[in-house]
mmCIF file of C-alpha atoms and ligand atoms in Angstrom:
data_model
loop_
_atom_site.group_PDB
_atom_site.id
_atom_site.type_symbol
_atom_site.label_atom_id
_atom_site.label_comp_id
_atom_site.label_asym_id
_atom_site.label_seq_id
_atom_site.Cartn_x
_atom_site.Cartn_y
_atom_site.Cartn_z
ATOM 1 C CA MET A 1 9.119 -12.849 -3.606
ATOM 2 C CA SER A 2 5.374 -12.297 -2.740
ATOM 3 C CA GLU A 3 2.638 -14.363 -4.724
ATOM 4 C CA ASN A 4 0.678 -10.949 -5.154
ATOM 5 C CA VAL A 5 2.495 -9.203 -8.133
ATOM 6 C CA TYR A 6 0.034 -7.789 -10.170
ATOM 7 C CA ASN A 7 -0.309 -9.195 -13.985
ATOM 8 C CA ALA A 8 -0.223 -6.980 -16.959
ATOM 9 C CA GLU A 9 -3.888 -6.947 -17.107
ATOM 10 C CA ILE A 10 -4.896 -6.399 -13.750
ATOM 11 C CA SER A 11 -2.618 -3.330 -13.872
ATOM 12 C CA ARG A 12 -4.249 -1.882 -17.244
ATOM 13 C CA GLY A 13 -7.847 -1.579 -15.498
ATOM 14 C CA TYR A 14 -6.326 -0.328 -12.264
ATOM 15 C CA ASP A 15 -6.820 3.409 -12.425
ATOM 16 C CA ALA A 16 -10.177 2.853 -14.205
ATOM 17 C CA THR A 17 -11.225 0.939 -11.387
ATOM 18 C CA MET A 18 -9.980 3.585 -8.816
ATOM 19 C CA ASP A 19 -11.657 6.340 -11.044
ATOM 20 C CA ALA A 20 -15.045 3.939 -10.601
ATOM 21 C CA GLY A 21 -14.984 4.989 -6.570
ATOM 22 C CA TYR A 22 -13.364 1.793 -5.292
ATOM 23 C CA ASN A 23 -11.857 3.737 -1.921
ATOM 24 C CA PRO A 24 -14.520 5.710 -1.156
ATOM 25 C CA ASN A 25 -12.066 8.356 -0.043
ATOM 26 C CA SER A 26 -10.791 10.043 -3.144
ATOM 27 C CA TYR A 27 -6.754 10.773 -3.522
ATOM 28 C CA LYS A 28 -7.908 14.351 -2.992
ATOM 29 C CA VAL A 29 -8.934 13.661 0.589
ATOM 30 C CA ALA A 30 -6.308 11.049 1.225
ATOM 31 C CA VAL A 31 -3.481 13.802 0.410
ATOM 32 C CA GLU A 32 -5.049 16.510 2.243
ATOM 33 C CA ALA A 33 -4.980 14.317 5.214
ATOM 34 C CA MET A 34 -1.452 13.233 4.868
ATOM 35 C CA LEU A 35 -0.177 16.757 4.387
ATOM 36 C CA LYS A 36 -1.033 17.458 7.807
ATOM 37 C CA ILE A 37 0.432 14.244 9.183
ATOM 38 C CA LEU A 38 3.625 14.884 7.563
ATOM 39 C CA GLY A 39 3.680 18.666 8.934
ATOM 40 C CA SER A 40 7.516 19.944 7.817
ATOM 41 C CA ARG A 41 8.897 16.213 6.738
ATOM 42 C CA LYS A 42 9.363 16.471 2.551
ATOM 43 C CA LYS A 43 11.183 13.421 1.794
ATOM 44 C CA VAL A 44 8.581 10.461 1.443
ATOM 45 C CA LEU A 45 9.234 6.929 0.472
ATOM 46 C CA GLU A 46 5.787 5.418 -1.158
ATOM 47 C CA LEU A 47 5.296 1.750 -0.687
ATOM 48 C CA GLY A 48 3.664 -0.143 -3.243
ATOM 49 C CA ILE A 49 3.219 3.390 -5.711
ATOM 50 C CA GLY A 50 1.395 1.220 -7.968
ATOM 51 C CA THR A 51 0.739 3.455 -11.245
ATOM 52 C CA GLY A 52 1.139 7.011 -9.269
ATOM 53 C CA LEU A 53 -2.131 7.901 -8.662
ATOM 54 C CA LEU A 54 -1.071 9.321 -5.093
ATOM 55 C CA ALA A 55 2.540 9.956 -6.028
ATOM 56 C CA GLU A 56 1.223 12.486 -8.285
ATOM 57 C CA GLN A 57 -0.584 14.536 -6.537
ATOM 58 C CA LEU A 58 1.915 14.326 -3.528
ATOM 59 C CA VAL A 59 4.375 16.007 -5.809
ATOM 60 C CA GLU A 60 2.365 18.566 -6.820
ATOM 61 C CA CYS A 61 2.158 19.385 -3.318
ATOM 62 C CA GLY A 62 6.026 19.542 -3.011
ATOM 63 C CA ILE A 63 7.044 16.545 -1.846
ATOM 64 C CA ASP A 64 10.339 15.069 -2.363
ATOM 65 C CA LEU A 65 9.016 11.254 -3.411
ATOM 66 C CA SER A 66 10.258 7.892 -4.237
ATOM 67 C CA GLY A 67 8.363 4.999 -5.211
ATOM 68 C CA THR A 68 8.883 1.249 -5.082
ATOM 69 C CA ASP A 69 6.662 -1.358 -6.366
ATOM 70 C CA PHE A 70 7.509 -4.914 -7.145
ATOM 71 C CA SER A 71 5.058 -4.831 -10.199
ATOM 72 C CA ALA A 72 6.694 -3.966 -13.494
ATOM 73 C CA SER A 73 3.344 -3.394 -15.227
ATOM 74 C CA MET A 74 2.616 -0.932 -12.319
ATOM 75 C CA LEU A 75 5.718 0.611 -12.519
ATOM 76 C CA GLU A 76 5.734 1.395 -16.243
ATOM 77 C CA LYS A 77 2.392 3.103 -15.738
ATOM 78 C CA ALA A 78 3.939 5.253 -12.900
ATOM 79 C CA ALA A 79 6.615 6.068 -15.149
ATOM 80 C CA ALA A 80 4.518 7.377 -17.904
ATOM 81 C CA ARG A 81 2.355 9.215 -15.387
ATOM 82 C CA LEU A 82 5.600 11.102 -13.193
ATOM 83 C CA GLY A 83 8.581 11.290 -15.393
ATOM 84 C CA ASP A 84 11.357 12.188 -13.467
ATOM 85 C CA ARG A 85 9.597 14.236 -10.960
ATOM 86 C CA VAL A 86 9.626 10.517 -8.511
ATOM 87 C CA LYS A 87 12.645 8.313 -8.164
ATOM 88 C CA LEU A 88 11.166 4.488 -8.638
ATOM 89 C CA TYR A 89 12.514 1.557 -7.359
ATOM 90 C CA GLN A 90 11.471 -1.914 -8.873
ATOM 91 C CA GLN A 91 12.261 -3.686 -5.367
ATOM 92 C CA ASP A 92 10.208 -6.138 -3.033
ATOM 93 C CA VAL A 93 9.949 -4.210 0.179
ATOM 94 C CA LEU A 94 10.654 -7.811 1.967
ATOM 95 C CA THR A 95 14.192 -6.938 0.609
ATOM 96 C CA LEU A 96 14.186 -3.079 0.274
ATOM 97 C CA ASP A 97 17.380 -1.302 -0.450
ATOM 98 C CA LEU A 98 17.382 2.089 -1.325
ATOM 99 C CA PRO A 99 20.242 4.501 -1.548
ATOM 100 C CA GLU A 100 18.568 7.066 0.816
ATOM 101 C CA VAL A 101 17.033 7.332 3.941
ATOM 102 C CA TYR A 102 13.069 9.251 4.297
ATOM 103 C CA GLU A 103 11.590 11.659 7.270
ATOM 104 C CA ALA A 104 8.383 9.238 6.113
ATOM 105 C CA ALA A 105 6.919 6.250 4.306
ATOM 106 C CA VAL A 106 3.315 5.800 3.302
ATOM 107 C CA SER A 107 1.470 2.943 1.950
ATOM 108 C CA HIS A 108 -1.704 4.019 0.734
ATOM 109 C CA GLY A 109 -3.722 1.003 -0.440
ATOM 110 C CA GLY A 110 0.108 -0.283 -0.916
ATOM 111 C CA VAL A 111 1.938 -3.059 0.858
ATOM 112 C CA TRP A 112 -0.049 -2.621 3.915
ATOM 113 C CA VAL A 113 -3.433 -0.969 4.842
ATOM 114 C CA ALA A 114 -4.973 -0.171 8.218
ATOM 115 C CA VAL A 115 -8.459 -1.937 8.566
ATOM 116 C CA ARG A 116 -11.383 0.351 8.934
ATOM 117 C CA ASP A 117 -13.710 -1.577 11.795
ATOM 118 C CA GLY A 118 -10.298 -2.144 14.173
ATOM 119 C CA ASN A 119 -6.860 -1.657 14.847
ATOM 120 C CA PHE A 120 -6.118 -4.698 12.427
ATOM 121 C CA LEU A 121 -3.600 -4.490 9.453
ATOM 122 C CA ASP A 122 -4.011 -6.136 5.920
ATOM 123 C CA SER A 123 -0.833 -6.745 3.961
ATOM 124 C CA HIS A 124 0.073 -7.983 0.639
ATOM 125 C CA ILE A 125 2.698 -10.317 2.162
ATOM 126 C CA THR A 126 1.465 -12.966 3.810
ATOM 127 C CA GLY A 127 2.918 -14.430 7.590
ATOM 128 C CA TYR A 128 4.152 -12.913 10.797
ATOM 129 C CA GLU A 129 7.877 -13.119 9.873
ATOM 130 C CA ARG A 130 7.756 -11.729 6.174
ATOM 131 C CA ASN A 131 5.738 -8.970 7.225
ATOM 132 C CA LEU A 132 8.166 -8.336 10.229
ATOM 133 C CA GLN A 133 11.218 -8.685 7.860
ATOM 134 C CA GLY A 134 9.238 -6.083 5.519
ATOM 135 C CA LEU A 135 8.620 -3.579 8.543
ATOM 136 C CA THR A 136 12.051 -3.646 9.691
ATOM 137 C CA ARG A 137 13.044 -3.263 6.012
ATOM 138 C CA VAL A 138 11.006 -0.002 6.200
ATOM 139 C CA ALA A 139 12.275 1.519 9.744
ATOM 140 C CA GLN A 140 15.872 0.662 8.432
ATOM 141 C CA HIS A 141 15.053 3.551 5.429
ATOM 142 C CA LEU A 142 13.984 6.152 8.008
ATOM 143 C CA THR A 143 15.658 8.751 9.438
ATOM 144 C CA PRO A 144 15.389 8.496 13.884
ATOM 145 C CA ASP A 145 12.274 10.718 13.972
ATOM 146 C CA GLY A 146 10.559 8.940 10.747
ATOM 147 C CA VAL A 147 6.889 8.155 10.299
ATOM 148 C CA LEU A 148 5.052 5.088 8.879
ATOM 149 C CA ILE A 149 1.395 6.538 7.806
ATOM 150 C CA ILE A 150 -0.781 3.610 6.779
ATOM 151 C CA ASN A 151 -4.253 4.414 5.199
ATOM 152 C CA VAL A 152 -7.337 3.088 6.644
ATOM 153 C CA GLY A 153 -8.782 1.073 3.546
ATOM 154 C CA PRO A 154 -12.031 0.352 2.388
ATOM 155 C CA GLU A 155 -14.122 -2.224 3.656
ATOM 156 C CA GLN A 156 -13.149 -6.305 2.000
ATOM 157 C CA LYS A 157 -16.193 -7.322 0.413
ATOM 158 C CA ASP A 158 -17.568 -8.868 -2.641
ATOM 159 C CA LEU A 159 -17.918 -5.453 -4.932
ATOM 160 C CA THR A 160 -18.583 -4.779 -8.434
ATOM 161 C CA LEU A 161 -18.130 -1.670 -10.318
ATOM 162 C CA LYS A 162 -18.983 -0.031 -13.566
ATOM 163 C CA LEU A 163 -16.287 0.907 -15.363
ATOM 164 C CA THR A 164 -16.154 3.455 -18.523
ATOM 165 C CA ARG A 165 -15.807 0.396 -20.274
ATOM 166 C CA GLY A 166 -16.887 -2.844 -18.861
ATOM 167 C CA GLU A 167 -16.938 -3.911 -15.067
ATOM 168 C CA TYR A 168 -14.805 -4.692 -12.295
ATOM 169 C CA SER A 169 -15.871 -7.391 -10.032
ATOM 170 C CA GLN A 170 -14.081 -8.950 -6.689
ATOM 171 C CA ARG A 171 -14.717 -11.439 -4.578
ATOM 172 C CA VAL A 172 -13.320 -11.868 -0.686
ATOM 173 C CA PHE A 173 -12.991 -15.464 1.124
ATOM 174 C CA PHE A 174 -11.816 -14.659 5.178
ATOM 175 C CA LYS A 175 -9.801 -17.782 5.682
ATOM 176 C CA GLY A 176 -8.716 -16.703 9.354
ATOM 177 C CA ASP A 177 -5.144 -15.575 9.465
ATOM 178 C CA HIS A 178 -5.651 -14.515 5.704
ATOM 179 C CA TYR A 179 -7.780 -14.013 3.305
ATOM 180 C CA GLU A 180 -7.978 -14.311 -0.397
ATOM 181 C CA LYS A 181 -9.470 -12.351 -3.356
ATOM 182 C CA ASP A 182 -10.725 -12.621 -6.812
ATOM 183 C CA TYR A 183 -10.259 -9.743 -9.141
ATOM 184 C CA VAL A 184 -11.825 -9.594 -12.529
ATOM 185 C CA VAL A 185 -12.350 -6.973 -15.286
ATOM 186 C CA THR A 186 -14.832 -7.752 -18.096
ATOM 187 C CA GLU A 187 -15.125 -5.542 -21.108
ATOM 188 C CA GLY A 188 -18.405 -6.763 -23.485
ATOM 189 C CA GLY A 189 -18.698 -9.751 -21.847
ATOM 190 C CA TRP A 190 -15.776 -11.033 -21.735
ATOM 191 C CA VAL A 191 -12.774 -11.226 -19.481
ATOM 192 C CA VAL A 192 -9.696 -9.148 -20.217
ATOM 193 C CA ALA A 193 -8.113 -9.415 -16.729
ATOM 194 C CA LEU A 194 -7.928 -12.001 -13.764
ATOM 195 C CA GLN A 195 -6.011 -12.420 -11.083
ATOM 196 C CA HIS A 196 -6.308 -14.537 -7.519
ATOM 197 C CA CYS A 197 -4.154 -12.915 -4.495
ATOM 198 C CA VAL A 198 -3.559 -13.906 -1.158
ATOM 199 C CA TYR A 199 -3.478 -11.408 1.649
ATOM 200 C CA GLY A 200 -2.627 -11.453 5.253
ATOM 201 C CA ARG A 201 -4.637 -10.192 8.095
ATOM 202 C CA PHE A 202 -2.949 -9.034 11.401
ATOM 203 C CA ASN A 203 -4.856 -8.439 14.941
ATOM 204 C CA GLU A 204 -4.483 -5.754 16.916
ATOM 205 C CA GLU A 205 -2.297 -7.459 19.626
ATOM 206 C CA GLU A 206 -0.197 -9.399 16.341
ATOM 207 C CA THR A 207 -0.163 -5.646 14.761
ATOM 208 C CA ALA A 208 1.599 -4.155 18.372
ATOM 209 C CA ARG A 209 3.682 -6.490 18.627
ATOM 210 C CA MET A 210 4.804 -6.626 14.888
ATOM 211 C CA MET A 211 5.270 -3.086 15.017
ATOM 212 C CA GLU A 212 7.127 -2.936 18.338
ATOM 213 C CA GLU A 213 9.978 -5.887 16.815
ATOM 214 C CA ALA A 214 10.077 -3.895 13.770
ATOM 215 C CA GLY A 215 11.010 -0.474 15.849
ATOM 216 C CA PHE A 216 7.599 1.349 15.308
ATOM 217 C CA LYS A 217 5.316 2.760 18.202
ATOM 218 C CA ALA A 218 1.538 3.529 17.101
ATOM 219 C CA SER A 219 1.239 7.328 17.477
ATOM 220 C CA GLY A 220 -2.629 7.820 16.653
ATOM 221 C CA ARG A 221 -5.173 6.926 14.182
ATOM 222 C CA ASP A 222 -8.153 8.772 13.031
ATOM 223 C CA GLU A 223 -10.447 7.779 9.707
ATOM 224 C CA HIS A 224 -7.583 8.193 6.871
ATOM 225 C CA PHE A 225 -4.517 6.880 8.467
ATOM 226 C CA ALA A 226 -2.999 5.276 11.470
ATOM 227 C CA VAL A 227 0.430 6.230 11.954
ATOM 228 C CA PHE A 228 3.699 4.822 13.337
ATOM 229 C CA GLU A 229 6.781 6.608 14.577
ATOM 230 C CA LYS A 230 10.141 5.038 14.619
ATOM 231 C CA GLY A 231 11.435 4.142 18.071
ATOM 232 C CA GLN A 232 14.146 6.863 19.090
ATOM 233 C CA ASP A 233 16.380 3.744 20.106
ATOM 234 C CA ASP A 234 16.393 2.420 16.499
ATOM 235 C CA GLU A 235 20.058 2.217 15.356
ATOM 236 C CA THR A 236 19.295 -0.208 12.067
ATOM 237 C CA ARG A 237 21.172 2.242 9.786
HETATM 238 C C1 LIG B 301 -3.382 -1.450 -4.666
HETATM 239 S S1 LIG B 301 -2.150 -1.333 -4.981
HETATM 240 C C2 LIG B 301 -1.875 1.023 -4.681
HETATM 241 C C3 LIG B 301 -1.299 1.596 -5.472
HETATM 242 C C4 LIG B 301 -1.195 2.962 -4.812
HETATM 243 N N1 LIG B 301 -0.375 3.457 -3.963
HETATM 244 C C5 LIG B 301 -1.901 3.952 -4.997
HETATM 245 O O1 LIG B 301 -2.686 4.207 -3.729
HETATM 246 O O2 LIG B 301 -3.206 3.630 -6.032
HETATM 247 C C6 LIG B 301 -0.783 -1.997 -4.196
HETATM 248 C C7 LIG B 301 0.406 -1.589 -4.894
HETATM 249 O O3 LIG B 301 1.411 -2.405 -3.604
HETATM 250 C C8 LIG B 301 2.408 -3.061 -4.383
HETATM 251 N N2 LIG B 301 2.595 -4.081 -3.429
HETATM 252 C C9 LIG B 301 2.048 -5.302 -3.125
HETATM 253 N N3 LIG B 301 2.901 -6.137 -2.221
HETATM 254 C C10 LIG B 301 4.748 -5.229 -2.319
HETATM 255 C C11 LIG B 301 5.956 -5.646 -1.994
HETATM 256 N N4 LIG B 301 5.826 -7.066 -0.964
HETATM 257 N N5 LIG B 301 6.727 -4.809 -2.584
HETATM 258 C C12 LIG B 301 6.502 -4.010 -3.297
HETATM 259 N N6 LIG B 301 5.456 -3.272 -3.765
HETATM 260 C C13 LIG B 301 4.153 -4.424 -3.448
HETATM 261 C C14 LIG B 301 1.577 -4.089 -5.653
HETATM 262 O O4 LIG B 301 2.433 -4.086 -6.773
HETATM 263 C C15 LIG B 301 0.671 -2.711 -6.119
HETATM 264 O O5 LIG B 301 1.190 -2.143 -7.259
#
């Protein structure tokens, strides 16, 4: 199990932080770009569905969505938002084991994020082998012509955002093959949420090797998403 399971207090402040403009690309822009990539694919799995902000817009556009997340407090919010419109699973992607296969898997600020300024990959999971394990699990849950779509995330940097009530701030510490992030939410000068997370970061060569070993090949990248196709010769499921 990963060290980065969002706690209940961070989950409580999540939507307000997104509303305050954490990601310069709005969910609406992300959904429009994602629908173009999905084309006729409708059966989709979201990796790290969180509180369901992206999911809600995808289902409204006719996507048959399932989502996985290992944080009970994030999933609780997703369930309240989405009701029975989305199948939710409390699972770590490292041991992903779902009863269905999907035409696409998407990670939008989820388990994996593509880095804006280079073909790097950031991950909620640390370590090459563990990431390979997670990506292999994802490949096993895709149809032979399935795709993995990973959003190009905002730059990781120290940041403070004004929330409707209070303030969100993050401090980022780069340490070679990983970075650490302190999240703090304050209200009325009091700290109401606090978490320290460790993220993996993989360079271009490592990302290409990891994707290939997991059964994916890069098939395109634009300002919003990096796309990986499942290798046609994969017979994992
Ligand atoms: C930043 S949130 C993104 C939520 C949502 N996709 C969105 O766009 O708002 C990242 C989510 O990924 C989940 N996550 C991180 N690592 C995971 C893992 N190994 N397995 C399952 N979920 C994971 C976290 O619990 C968190 O809810």
